[in-house]
PDB file of C-alpha atoms and ligand atoms in Angstrom:
ATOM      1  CA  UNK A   1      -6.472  18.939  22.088  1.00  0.00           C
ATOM      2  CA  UNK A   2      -3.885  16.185  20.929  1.00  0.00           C
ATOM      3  CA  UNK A   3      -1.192  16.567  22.903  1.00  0.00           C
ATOM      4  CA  UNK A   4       2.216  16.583  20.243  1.00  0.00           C
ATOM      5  CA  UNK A   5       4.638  14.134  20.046  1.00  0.00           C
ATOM      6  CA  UNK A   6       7.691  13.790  19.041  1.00  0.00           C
ATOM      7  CA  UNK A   7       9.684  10.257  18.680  1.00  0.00           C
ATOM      8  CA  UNK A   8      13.528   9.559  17.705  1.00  0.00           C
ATOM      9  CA  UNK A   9      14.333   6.798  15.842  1.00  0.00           C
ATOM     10  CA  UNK A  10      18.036   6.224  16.266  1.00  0.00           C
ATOM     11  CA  UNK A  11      17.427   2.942  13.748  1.00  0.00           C
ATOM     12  CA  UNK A  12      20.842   1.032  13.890  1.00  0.00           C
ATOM     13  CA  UNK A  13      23.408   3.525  14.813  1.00  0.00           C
ATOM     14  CA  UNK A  14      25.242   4.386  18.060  1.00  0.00           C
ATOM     15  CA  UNK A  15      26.925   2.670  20.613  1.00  0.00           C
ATOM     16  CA  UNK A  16      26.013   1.915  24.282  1.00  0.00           C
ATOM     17  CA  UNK A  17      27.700   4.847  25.552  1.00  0.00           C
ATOM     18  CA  UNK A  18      26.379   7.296  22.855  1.00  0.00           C
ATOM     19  CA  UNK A  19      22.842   5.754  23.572  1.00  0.00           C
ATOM     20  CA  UNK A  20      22.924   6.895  26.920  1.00  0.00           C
ATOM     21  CA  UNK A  21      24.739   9.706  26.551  1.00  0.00           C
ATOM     22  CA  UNK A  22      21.829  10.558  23.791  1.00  0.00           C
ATOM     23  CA  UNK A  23      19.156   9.839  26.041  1.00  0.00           C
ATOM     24  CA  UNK A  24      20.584  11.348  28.818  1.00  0.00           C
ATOM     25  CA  UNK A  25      20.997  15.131  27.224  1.00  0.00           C
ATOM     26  CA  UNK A  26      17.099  14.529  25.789  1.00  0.00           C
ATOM     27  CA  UNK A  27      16.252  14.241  29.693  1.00  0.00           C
ATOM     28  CA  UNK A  28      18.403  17.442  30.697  1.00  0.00           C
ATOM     29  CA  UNK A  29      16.010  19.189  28.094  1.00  0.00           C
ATOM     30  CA  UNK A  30      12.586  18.014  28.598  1.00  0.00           C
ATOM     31  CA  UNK A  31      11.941  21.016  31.344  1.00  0.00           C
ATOM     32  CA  UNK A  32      12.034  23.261  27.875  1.00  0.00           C
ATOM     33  CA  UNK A  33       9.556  20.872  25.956  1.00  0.00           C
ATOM     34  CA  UNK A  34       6.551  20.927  28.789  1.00  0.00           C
ATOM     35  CA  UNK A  35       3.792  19.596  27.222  1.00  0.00           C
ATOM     36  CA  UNK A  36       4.930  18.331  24.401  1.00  0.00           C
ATOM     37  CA  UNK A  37       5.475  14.315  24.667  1.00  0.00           C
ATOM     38  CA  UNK A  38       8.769  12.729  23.964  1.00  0.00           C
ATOM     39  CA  UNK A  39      10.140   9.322  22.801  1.00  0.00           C
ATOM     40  CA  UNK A  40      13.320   7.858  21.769  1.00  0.00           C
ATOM     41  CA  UNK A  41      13.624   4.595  20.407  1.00  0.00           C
ATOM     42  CA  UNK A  42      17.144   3.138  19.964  1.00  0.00           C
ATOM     43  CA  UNK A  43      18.303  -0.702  19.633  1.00  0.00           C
ATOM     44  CA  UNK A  44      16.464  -3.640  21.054  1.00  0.00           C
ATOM     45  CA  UNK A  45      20.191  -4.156  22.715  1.00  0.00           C
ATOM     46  CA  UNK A  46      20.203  -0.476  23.902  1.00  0.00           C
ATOM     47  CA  UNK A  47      16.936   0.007  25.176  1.00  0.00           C
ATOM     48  CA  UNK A  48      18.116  -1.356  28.602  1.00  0.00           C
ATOM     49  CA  UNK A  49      20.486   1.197  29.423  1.00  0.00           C
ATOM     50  CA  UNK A  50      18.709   4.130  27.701  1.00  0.00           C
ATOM     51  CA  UNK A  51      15.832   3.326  30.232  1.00  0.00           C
ATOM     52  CA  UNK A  52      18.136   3.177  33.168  1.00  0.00           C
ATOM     53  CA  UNK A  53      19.029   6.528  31.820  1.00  0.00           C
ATOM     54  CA  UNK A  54      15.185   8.188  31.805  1.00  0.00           C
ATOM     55  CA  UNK A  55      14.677   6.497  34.792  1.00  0.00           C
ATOM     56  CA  UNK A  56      11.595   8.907  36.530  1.00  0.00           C
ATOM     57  CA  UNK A  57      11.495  11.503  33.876  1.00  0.00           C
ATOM     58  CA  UNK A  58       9.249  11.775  31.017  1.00  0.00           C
ATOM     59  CA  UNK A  59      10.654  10.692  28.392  1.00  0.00           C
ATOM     60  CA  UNK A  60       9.627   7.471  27.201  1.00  0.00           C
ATOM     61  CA  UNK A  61      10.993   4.455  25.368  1.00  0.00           C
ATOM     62  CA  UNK A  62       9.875   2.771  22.399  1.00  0.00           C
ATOM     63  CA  UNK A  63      11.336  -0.039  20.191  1.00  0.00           C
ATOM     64  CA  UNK A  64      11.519  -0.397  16.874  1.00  0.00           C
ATOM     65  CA  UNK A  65      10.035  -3.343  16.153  1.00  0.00           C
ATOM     66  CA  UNK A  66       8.570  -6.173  17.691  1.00  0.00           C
ATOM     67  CA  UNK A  67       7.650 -10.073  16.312  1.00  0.00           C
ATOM     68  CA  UNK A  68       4.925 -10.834  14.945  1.00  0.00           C
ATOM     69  CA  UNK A  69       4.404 -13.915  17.091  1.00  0.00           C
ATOM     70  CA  UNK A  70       3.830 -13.600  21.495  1.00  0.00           C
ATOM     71  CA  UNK A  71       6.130 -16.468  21.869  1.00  0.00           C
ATOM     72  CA  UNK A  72       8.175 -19.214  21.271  1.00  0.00           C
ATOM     73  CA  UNK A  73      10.936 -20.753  18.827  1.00  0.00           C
ATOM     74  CA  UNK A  74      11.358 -17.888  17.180  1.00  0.00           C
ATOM     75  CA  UNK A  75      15.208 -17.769  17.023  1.00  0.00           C
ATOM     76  CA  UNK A  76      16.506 -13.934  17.387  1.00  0.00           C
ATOM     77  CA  UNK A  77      12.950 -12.080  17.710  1.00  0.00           C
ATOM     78  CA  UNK A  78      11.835 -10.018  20.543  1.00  0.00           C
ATOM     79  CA  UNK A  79       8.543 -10.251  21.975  1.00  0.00           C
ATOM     80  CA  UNK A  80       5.962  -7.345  23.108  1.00  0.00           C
ATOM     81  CA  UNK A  81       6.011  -9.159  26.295  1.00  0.00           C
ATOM     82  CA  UNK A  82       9.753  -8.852  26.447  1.00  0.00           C
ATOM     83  CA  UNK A  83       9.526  -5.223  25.630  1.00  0.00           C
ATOM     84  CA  UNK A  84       6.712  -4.129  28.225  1.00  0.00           C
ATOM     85  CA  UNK A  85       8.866  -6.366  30.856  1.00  0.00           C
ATOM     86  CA  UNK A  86      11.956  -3.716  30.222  1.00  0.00           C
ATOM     87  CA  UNK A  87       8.998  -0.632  30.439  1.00  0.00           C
ATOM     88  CA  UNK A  88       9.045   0.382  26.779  1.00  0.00           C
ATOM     89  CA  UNK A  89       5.935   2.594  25.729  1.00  0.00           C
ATOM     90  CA  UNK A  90       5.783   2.771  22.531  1.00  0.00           C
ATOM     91  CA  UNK A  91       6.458   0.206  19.411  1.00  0.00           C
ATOM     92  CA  UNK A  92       7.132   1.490  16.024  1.00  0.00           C
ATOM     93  CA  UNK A  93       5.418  -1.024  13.618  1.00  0.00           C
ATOM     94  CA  UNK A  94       5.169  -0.922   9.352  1.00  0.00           C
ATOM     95  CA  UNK A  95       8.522   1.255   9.415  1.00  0.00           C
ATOM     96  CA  UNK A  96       9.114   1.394   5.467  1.00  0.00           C
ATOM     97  CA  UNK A  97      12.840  -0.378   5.766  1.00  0.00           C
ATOM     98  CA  UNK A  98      11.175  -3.134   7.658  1.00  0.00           C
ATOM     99  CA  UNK A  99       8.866  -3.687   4.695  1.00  0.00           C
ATOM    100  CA  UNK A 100      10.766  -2.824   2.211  1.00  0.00           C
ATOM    101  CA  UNK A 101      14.434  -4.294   3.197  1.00  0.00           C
ATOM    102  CA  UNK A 102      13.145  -7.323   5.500  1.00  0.00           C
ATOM    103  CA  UNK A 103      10.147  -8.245   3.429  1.00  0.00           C
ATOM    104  CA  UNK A 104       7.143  -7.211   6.147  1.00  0.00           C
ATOM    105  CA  UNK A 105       3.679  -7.009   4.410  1.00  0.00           C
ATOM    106  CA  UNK A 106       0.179  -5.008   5.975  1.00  0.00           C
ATOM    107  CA  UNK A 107      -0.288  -8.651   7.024  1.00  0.00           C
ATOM    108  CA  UNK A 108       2.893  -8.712   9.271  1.00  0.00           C
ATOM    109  CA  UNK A 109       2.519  -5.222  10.448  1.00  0.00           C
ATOM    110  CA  UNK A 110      -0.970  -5.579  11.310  1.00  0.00           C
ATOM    111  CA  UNK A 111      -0.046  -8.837  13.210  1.00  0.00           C
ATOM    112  CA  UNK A 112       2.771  -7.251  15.046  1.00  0.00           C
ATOM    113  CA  UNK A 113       0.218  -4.340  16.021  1.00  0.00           C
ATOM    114  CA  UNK A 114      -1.792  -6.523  17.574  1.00  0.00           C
ATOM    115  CA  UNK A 115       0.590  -8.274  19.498  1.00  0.00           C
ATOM    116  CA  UNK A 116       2.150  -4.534  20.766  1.00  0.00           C
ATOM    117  CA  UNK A 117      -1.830  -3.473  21.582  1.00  0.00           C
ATOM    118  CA  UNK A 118      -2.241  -7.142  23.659  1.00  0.00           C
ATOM    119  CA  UNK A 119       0.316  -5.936  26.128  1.00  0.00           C
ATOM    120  CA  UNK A 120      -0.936  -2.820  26.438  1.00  0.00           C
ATOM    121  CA  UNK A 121       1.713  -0.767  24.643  1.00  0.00           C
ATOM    122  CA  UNK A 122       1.478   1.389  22.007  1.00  0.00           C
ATOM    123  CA  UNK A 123       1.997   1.266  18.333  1.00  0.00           C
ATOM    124  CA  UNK A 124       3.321   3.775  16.041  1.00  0.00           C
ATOM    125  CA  UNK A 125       2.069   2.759  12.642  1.00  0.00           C
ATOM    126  CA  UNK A 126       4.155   3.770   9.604  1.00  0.00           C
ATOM    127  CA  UNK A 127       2.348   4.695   6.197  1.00  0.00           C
ATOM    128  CA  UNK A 128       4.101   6.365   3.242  1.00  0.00           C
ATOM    129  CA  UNK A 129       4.531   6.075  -0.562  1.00  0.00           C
ATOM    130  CA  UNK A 130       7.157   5.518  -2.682  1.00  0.00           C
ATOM    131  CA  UNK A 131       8.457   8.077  -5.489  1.00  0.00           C
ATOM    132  CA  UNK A 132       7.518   6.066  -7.969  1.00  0.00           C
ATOM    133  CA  UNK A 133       4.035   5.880  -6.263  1.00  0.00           C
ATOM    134  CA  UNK A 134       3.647   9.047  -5.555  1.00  0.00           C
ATOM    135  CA  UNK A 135       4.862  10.082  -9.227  1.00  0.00           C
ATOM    136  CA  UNK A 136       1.985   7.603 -10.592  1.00  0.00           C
ATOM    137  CA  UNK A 137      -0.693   9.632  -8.267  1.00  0.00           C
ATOM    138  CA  UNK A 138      -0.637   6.256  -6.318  1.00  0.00           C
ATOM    139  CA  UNK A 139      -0.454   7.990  -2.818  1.00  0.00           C
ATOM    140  CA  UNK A 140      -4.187   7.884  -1.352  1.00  0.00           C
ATOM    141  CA  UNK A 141      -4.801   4.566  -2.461  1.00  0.00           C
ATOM    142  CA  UNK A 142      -1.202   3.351  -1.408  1.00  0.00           C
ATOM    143  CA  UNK A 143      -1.811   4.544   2.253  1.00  0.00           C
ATOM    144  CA  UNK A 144      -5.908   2.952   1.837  1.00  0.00           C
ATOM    145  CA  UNK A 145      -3.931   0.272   1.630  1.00  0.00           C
ATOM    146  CA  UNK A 146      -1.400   0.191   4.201  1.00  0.00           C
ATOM    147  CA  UNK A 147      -4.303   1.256   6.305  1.00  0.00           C
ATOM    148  CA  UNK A 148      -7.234  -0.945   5.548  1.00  0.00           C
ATOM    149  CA  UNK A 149      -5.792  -4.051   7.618  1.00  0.00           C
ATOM    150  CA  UNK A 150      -7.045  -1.843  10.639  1.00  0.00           C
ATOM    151  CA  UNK A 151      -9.761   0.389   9.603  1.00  0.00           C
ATOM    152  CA  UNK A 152     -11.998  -2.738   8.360  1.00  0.00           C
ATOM    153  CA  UNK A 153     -10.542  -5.277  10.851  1.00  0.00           C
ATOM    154  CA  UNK A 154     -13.819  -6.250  12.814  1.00  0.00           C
ATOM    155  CA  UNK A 155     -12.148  -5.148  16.083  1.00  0.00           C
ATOM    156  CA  UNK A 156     -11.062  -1.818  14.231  1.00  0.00           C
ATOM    157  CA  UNK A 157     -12.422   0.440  17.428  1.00  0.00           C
ATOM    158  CA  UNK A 158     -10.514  -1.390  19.551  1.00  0.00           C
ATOM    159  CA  UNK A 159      -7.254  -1.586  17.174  1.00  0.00           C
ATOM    160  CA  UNK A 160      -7.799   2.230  16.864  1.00  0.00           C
ATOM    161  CA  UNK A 161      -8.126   3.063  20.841  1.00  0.00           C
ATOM    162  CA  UNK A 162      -4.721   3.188  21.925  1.00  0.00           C
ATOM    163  CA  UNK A 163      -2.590   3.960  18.295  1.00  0.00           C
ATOM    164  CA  UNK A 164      -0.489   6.449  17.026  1.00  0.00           C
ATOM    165  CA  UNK A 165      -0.147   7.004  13.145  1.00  0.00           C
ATOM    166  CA  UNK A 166       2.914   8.213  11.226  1.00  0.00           C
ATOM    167  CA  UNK A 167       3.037   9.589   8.044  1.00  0.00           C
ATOM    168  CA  UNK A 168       6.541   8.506   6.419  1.00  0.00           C
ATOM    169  CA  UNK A 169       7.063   9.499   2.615  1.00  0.00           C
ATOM    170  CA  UNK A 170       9.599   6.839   1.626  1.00  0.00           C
ATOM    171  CA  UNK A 171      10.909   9.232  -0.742  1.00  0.00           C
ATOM    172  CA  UNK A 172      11.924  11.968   1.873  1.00  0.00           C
ATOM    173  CA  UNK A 173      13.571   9.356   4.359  1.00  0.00           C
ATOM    174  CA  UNK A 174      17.030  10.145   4.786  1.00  0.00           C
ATOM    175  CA  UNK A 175      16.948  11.706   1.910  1.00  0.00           C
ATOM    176  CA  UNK A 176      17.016  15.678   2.502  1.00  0.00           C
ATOM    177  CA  UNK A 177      14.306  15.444   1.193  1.00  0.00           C
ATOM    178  CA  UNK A 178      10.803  16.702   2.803  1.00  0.00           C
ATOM    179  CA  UNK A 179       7.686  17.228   1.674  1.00  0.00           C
ATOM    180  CA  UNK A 180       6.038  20.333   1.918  1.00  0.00           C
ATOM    181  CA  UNK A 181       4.112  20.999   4.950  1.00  0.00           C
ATOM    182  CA  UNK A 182       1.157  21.644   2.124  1.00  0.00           C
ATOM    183  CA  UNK A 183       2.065  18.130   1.049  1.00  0.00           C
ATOM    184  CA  UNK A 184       2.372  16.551   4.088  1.00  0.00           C
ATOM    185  CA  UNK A 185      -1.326  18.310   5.336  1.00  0.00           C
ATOM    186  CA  UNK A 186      -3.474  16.953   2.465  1.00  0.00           C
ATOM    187  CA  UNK A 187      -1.746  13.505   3.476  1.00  0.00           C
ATOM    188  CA  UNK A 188      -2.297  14.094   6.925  1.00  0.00           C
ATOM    189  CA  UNK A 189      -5.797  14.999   6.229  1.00  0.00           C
ATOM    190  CA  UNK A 190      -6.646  12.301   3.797  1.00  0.00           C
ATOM    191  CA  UNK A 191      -5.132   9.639   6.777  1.00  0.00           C
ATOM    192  CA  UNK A 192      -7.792  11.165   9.418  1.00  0.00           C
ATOM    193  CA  UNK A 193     -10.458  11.699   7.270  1.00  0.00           C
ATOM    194  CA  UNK A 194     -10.151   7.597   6.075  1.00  0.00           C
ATOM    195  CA  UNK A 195      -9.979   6.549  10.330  1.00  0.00           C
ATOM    196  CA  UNK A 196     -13.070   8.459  10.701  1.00  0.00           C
ATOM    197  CA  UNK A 197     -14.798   6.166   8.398  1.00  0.00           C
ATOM    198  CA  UNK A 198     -14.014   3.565  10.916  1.00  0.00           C
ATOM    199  CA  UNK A 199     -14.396   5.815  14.118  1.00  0.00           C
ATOM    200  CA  UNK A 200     -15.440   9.768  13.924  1.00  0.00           C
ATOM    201  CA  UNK A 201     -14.738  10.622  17.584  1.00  0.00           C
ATOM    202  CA  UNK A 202     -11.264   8.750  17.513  1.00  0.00           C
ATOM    203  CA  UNK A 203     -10.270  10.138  14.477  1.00  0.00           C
ATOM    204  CA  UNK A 204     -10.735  13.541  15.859  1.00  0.00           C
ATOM    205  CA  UNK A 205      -8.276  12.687  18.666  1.00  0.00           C
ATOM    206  CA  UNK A 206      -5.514  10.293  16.876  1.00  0.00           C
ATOM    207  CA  UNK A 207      -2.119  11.635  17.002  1.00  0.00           C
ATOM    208  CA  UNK A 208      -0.560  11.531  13.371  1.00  0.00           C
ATOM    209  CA  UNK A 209       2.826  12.326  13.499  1.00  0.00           C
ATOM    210  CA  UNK A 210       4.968  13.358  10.029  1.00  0.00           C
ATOM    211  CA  UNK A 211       8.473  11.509   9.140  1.00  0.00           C
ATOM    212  CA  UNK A 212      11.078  12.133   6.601  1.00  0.00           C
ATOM    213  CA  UNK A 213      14.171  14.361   7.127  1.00  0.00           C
ATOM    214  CA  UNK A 214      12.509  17.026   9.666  1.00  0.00           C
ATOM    215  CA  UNK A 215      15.060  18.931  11.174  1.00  0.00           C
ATOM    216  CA  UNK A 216      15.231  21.915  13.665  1.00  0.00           C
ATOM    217  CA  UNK A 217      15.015  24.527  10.140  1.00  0.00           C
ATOM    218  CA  UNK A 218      11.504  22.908   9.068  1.00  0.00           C
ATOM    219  CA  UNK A 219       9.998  21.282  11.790  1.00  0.00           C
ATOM    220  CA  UNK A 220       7.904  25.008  12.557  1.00  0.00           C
ATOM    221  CA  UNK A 221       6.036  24.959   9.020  1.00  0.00           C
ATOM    222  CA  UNK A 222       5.116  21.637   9.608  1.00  0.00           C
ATOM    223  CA  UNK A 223       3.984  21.800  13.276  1.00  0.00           C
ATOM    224  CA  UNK A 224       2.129  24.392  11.784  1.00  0.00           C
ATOM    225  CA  UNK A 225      -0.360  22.655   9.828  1.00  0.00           C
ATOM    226  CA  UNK A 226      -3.431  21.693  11.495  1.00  0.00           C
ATOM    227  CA  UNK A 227      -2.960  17.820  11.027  1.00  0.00           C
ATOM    228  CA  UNK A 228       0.778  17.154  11.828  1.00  0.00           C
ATOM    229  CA  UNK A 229       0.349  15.858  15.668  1.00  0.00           C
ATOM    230  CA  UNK A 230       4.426  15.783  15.885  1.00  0.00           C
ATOM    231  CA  UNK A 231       7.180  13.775  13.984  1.00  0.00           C
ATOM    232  CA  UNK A 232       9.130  10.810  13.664  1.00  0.00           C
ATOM    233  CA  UNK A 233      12.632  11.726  13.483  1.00  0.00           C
ATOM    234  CA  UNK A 234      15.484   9.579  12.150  1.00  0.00           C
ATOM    235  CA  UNK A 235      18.860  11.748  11.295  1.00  0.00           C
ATOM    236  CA  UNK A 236      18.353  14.466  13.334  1.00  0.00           C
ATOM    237  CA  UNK A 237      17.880  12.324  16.516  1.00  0.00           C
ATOM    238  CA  UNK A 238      21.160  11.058  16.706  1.00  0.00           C
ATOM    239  CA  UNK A 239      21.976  14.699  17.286  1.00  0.00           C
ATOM    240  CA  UNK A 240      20.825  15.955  20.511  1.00  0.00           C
ATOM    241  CA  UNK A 241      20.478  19.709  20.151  1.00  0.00           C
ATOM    242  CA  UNK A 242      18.520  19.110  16.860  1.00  0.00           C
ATOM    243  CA  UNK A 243      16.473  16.532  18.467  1.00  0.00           C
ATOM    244  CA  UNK A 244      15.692  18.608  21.510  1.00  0.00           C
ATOM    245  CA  UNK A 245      14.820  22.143  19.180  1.00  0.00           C
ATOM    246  CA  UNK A 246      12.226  19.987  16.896  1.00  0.00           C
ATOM    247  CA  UNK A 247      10.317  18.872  20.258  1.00  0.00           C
ATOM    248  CA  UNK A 248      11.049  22.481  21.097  1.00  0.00           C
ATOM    249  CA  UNK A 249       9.324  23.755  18.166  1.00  0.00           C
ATOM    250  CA  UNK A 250       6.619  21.582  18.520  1.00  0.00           C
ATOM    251  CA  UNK A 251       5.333  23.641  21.555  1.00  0.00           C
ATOM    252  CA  UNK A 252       3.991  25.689  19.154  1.00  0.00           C
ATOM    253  CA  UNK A 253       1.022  23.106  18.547  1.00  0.00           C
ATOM    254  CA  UNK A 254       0.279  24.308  22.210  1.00  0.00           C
ATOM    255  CA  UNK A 255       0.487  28.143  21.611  1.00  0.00           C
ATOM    256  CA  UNK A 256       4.003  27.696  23.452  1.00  0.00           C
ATOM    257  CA  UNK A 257       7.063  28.250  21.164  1.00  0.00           C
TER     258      UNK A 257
HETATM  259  P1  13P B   1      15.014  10.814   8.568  1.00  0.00           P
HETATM  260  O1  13P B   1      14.507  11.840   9.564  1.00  0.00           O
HETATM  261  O2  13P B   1      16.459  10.531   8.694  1.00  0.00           O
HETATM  262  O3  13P B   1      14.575  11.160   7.178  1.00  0.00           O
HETATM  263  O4  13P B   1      14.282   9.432   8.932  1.00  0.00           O
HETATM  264  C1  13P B   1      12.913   9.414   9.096  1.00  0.00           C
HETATM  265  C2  13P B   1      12.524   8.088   9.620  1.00  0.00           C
HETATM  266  O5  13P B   1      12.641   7.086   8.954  1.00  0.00           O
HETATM  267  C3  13P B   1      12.035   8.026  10.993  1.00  0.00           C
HETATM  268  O6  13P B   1      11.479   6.795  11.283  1.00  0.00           O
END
């Protein structure tokens, strides 16, 4: 049984005070998500105070990007070190605005994976297709892409051991738009049937979570489908009640909601 997850991604909004106050009204509600796990990821310059905030509950931490590099003159980065140091979990790596607005290729991403894996924290690897590419039938071999840096690595076992994959259709981020949960299945089922080439029994027990404008009305039909392990969230974490009712609903994955 994977166990569902669901992870904000506040991306660069908020202010210390509405960080906390964020993270702080996810923590008053985890008693109503049991079993379902629960991240938040907000600003490298945040993530301080949000942790003082969940501070011996269960919600965890993740950033939302890391460098590529483990150390040195690398003028305004942030290491993985740096991150585990502050007792993030969880590193979201491949997010489509970091490719597509700061220029990070599968080569970056897969470099900054490793470097989040070395410290023993774990990624959240973003894969999705563009309109265009999903209007030219592109979307399989788009994701083979985005996913072959890891699946044929040599090491790929070990790269796949301690990962967590998200589905993010560029088109339906921050957008309104979603896809379908039919959509978003044959995606989801495409992206585990590909890792099982490089490792059956891991594939079987990967956690691929779905991204792109879920919110508290949809989020059931797509915890629904078989493969959709939990979601990424972007606008509708910044809000706590609909943050709280999409990990909610995604106790139905456990027979719960
Ligand atoms: P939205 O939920 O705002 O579409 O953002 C999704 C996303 O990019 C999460 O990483």
């Amino acid at each position: 049984m994977r166990k569902p997850l669901v992870v904000g991604n506040w991306k660069m909004h908020g202010e210390l005070a509405s960080a906390r106050a964020l993270a702080l009204a996810v923590r008053h509600a985890e008693g109503h998500c049991v079993g379902v796990e629960i991240a938040v990821c907000p600003p490298f310059v945040h993530l301080g105070g949000v942790l003082e905030v969940l501070s011996g509950s269960e919600v965890a931490s993740g950033a939302q990007s890391v460098c590529e590099f483990e150390g040195g003159a690398y003028t305004g980065e942030i290491s993985a070190q740096m991150l585990r140091d502050l007792g993030v979990r969880y590193v979201i790596v491949g997010h489509s605005e970091r490719r597509a607005l700061f220029g990070e290729s599968d080569a970056h991403v897969l470099a900054k994976l490793r470097q989040v894996q070395a410290v023993g924290l774990t990624p959240i690897l973003c894969v999705g297709e563009t309109l265009q590419e999903r209007q030219a039938d592109d979307t399989e071999k788009v994701l083979a892409r985005q996913l072959e840096g890891v699946l044929d690595a040599p090491d790929a076992a070990a790269l796949l051991a301690d990962l967590v994959l998200a589905y993010e259709p560029v088109w339906a981020i921050g957008t309104g738009e979603t896809a379908t949960p039919q959509q978003a299945q044959a995606v989801h089922a495409f992206i585990r049937a590909r890792v099982a080439g490089a490792g059956p029994l891991r594939a079987a027990a990967l956690r691929v979570l779905y991204g792109g404008s879920v919110k508290p009305d949809n989020a059931p039909q797509l915890f629904a489908m078989p493969d959709i392990d939990g979601g990424l969230i972007g606008g509708a974490a910044l809000k706590a009640a609909d943050f709280i009712a999409i990990c909610v609903a995604a106790r139905a994955r456990l027979g719960l909601a």
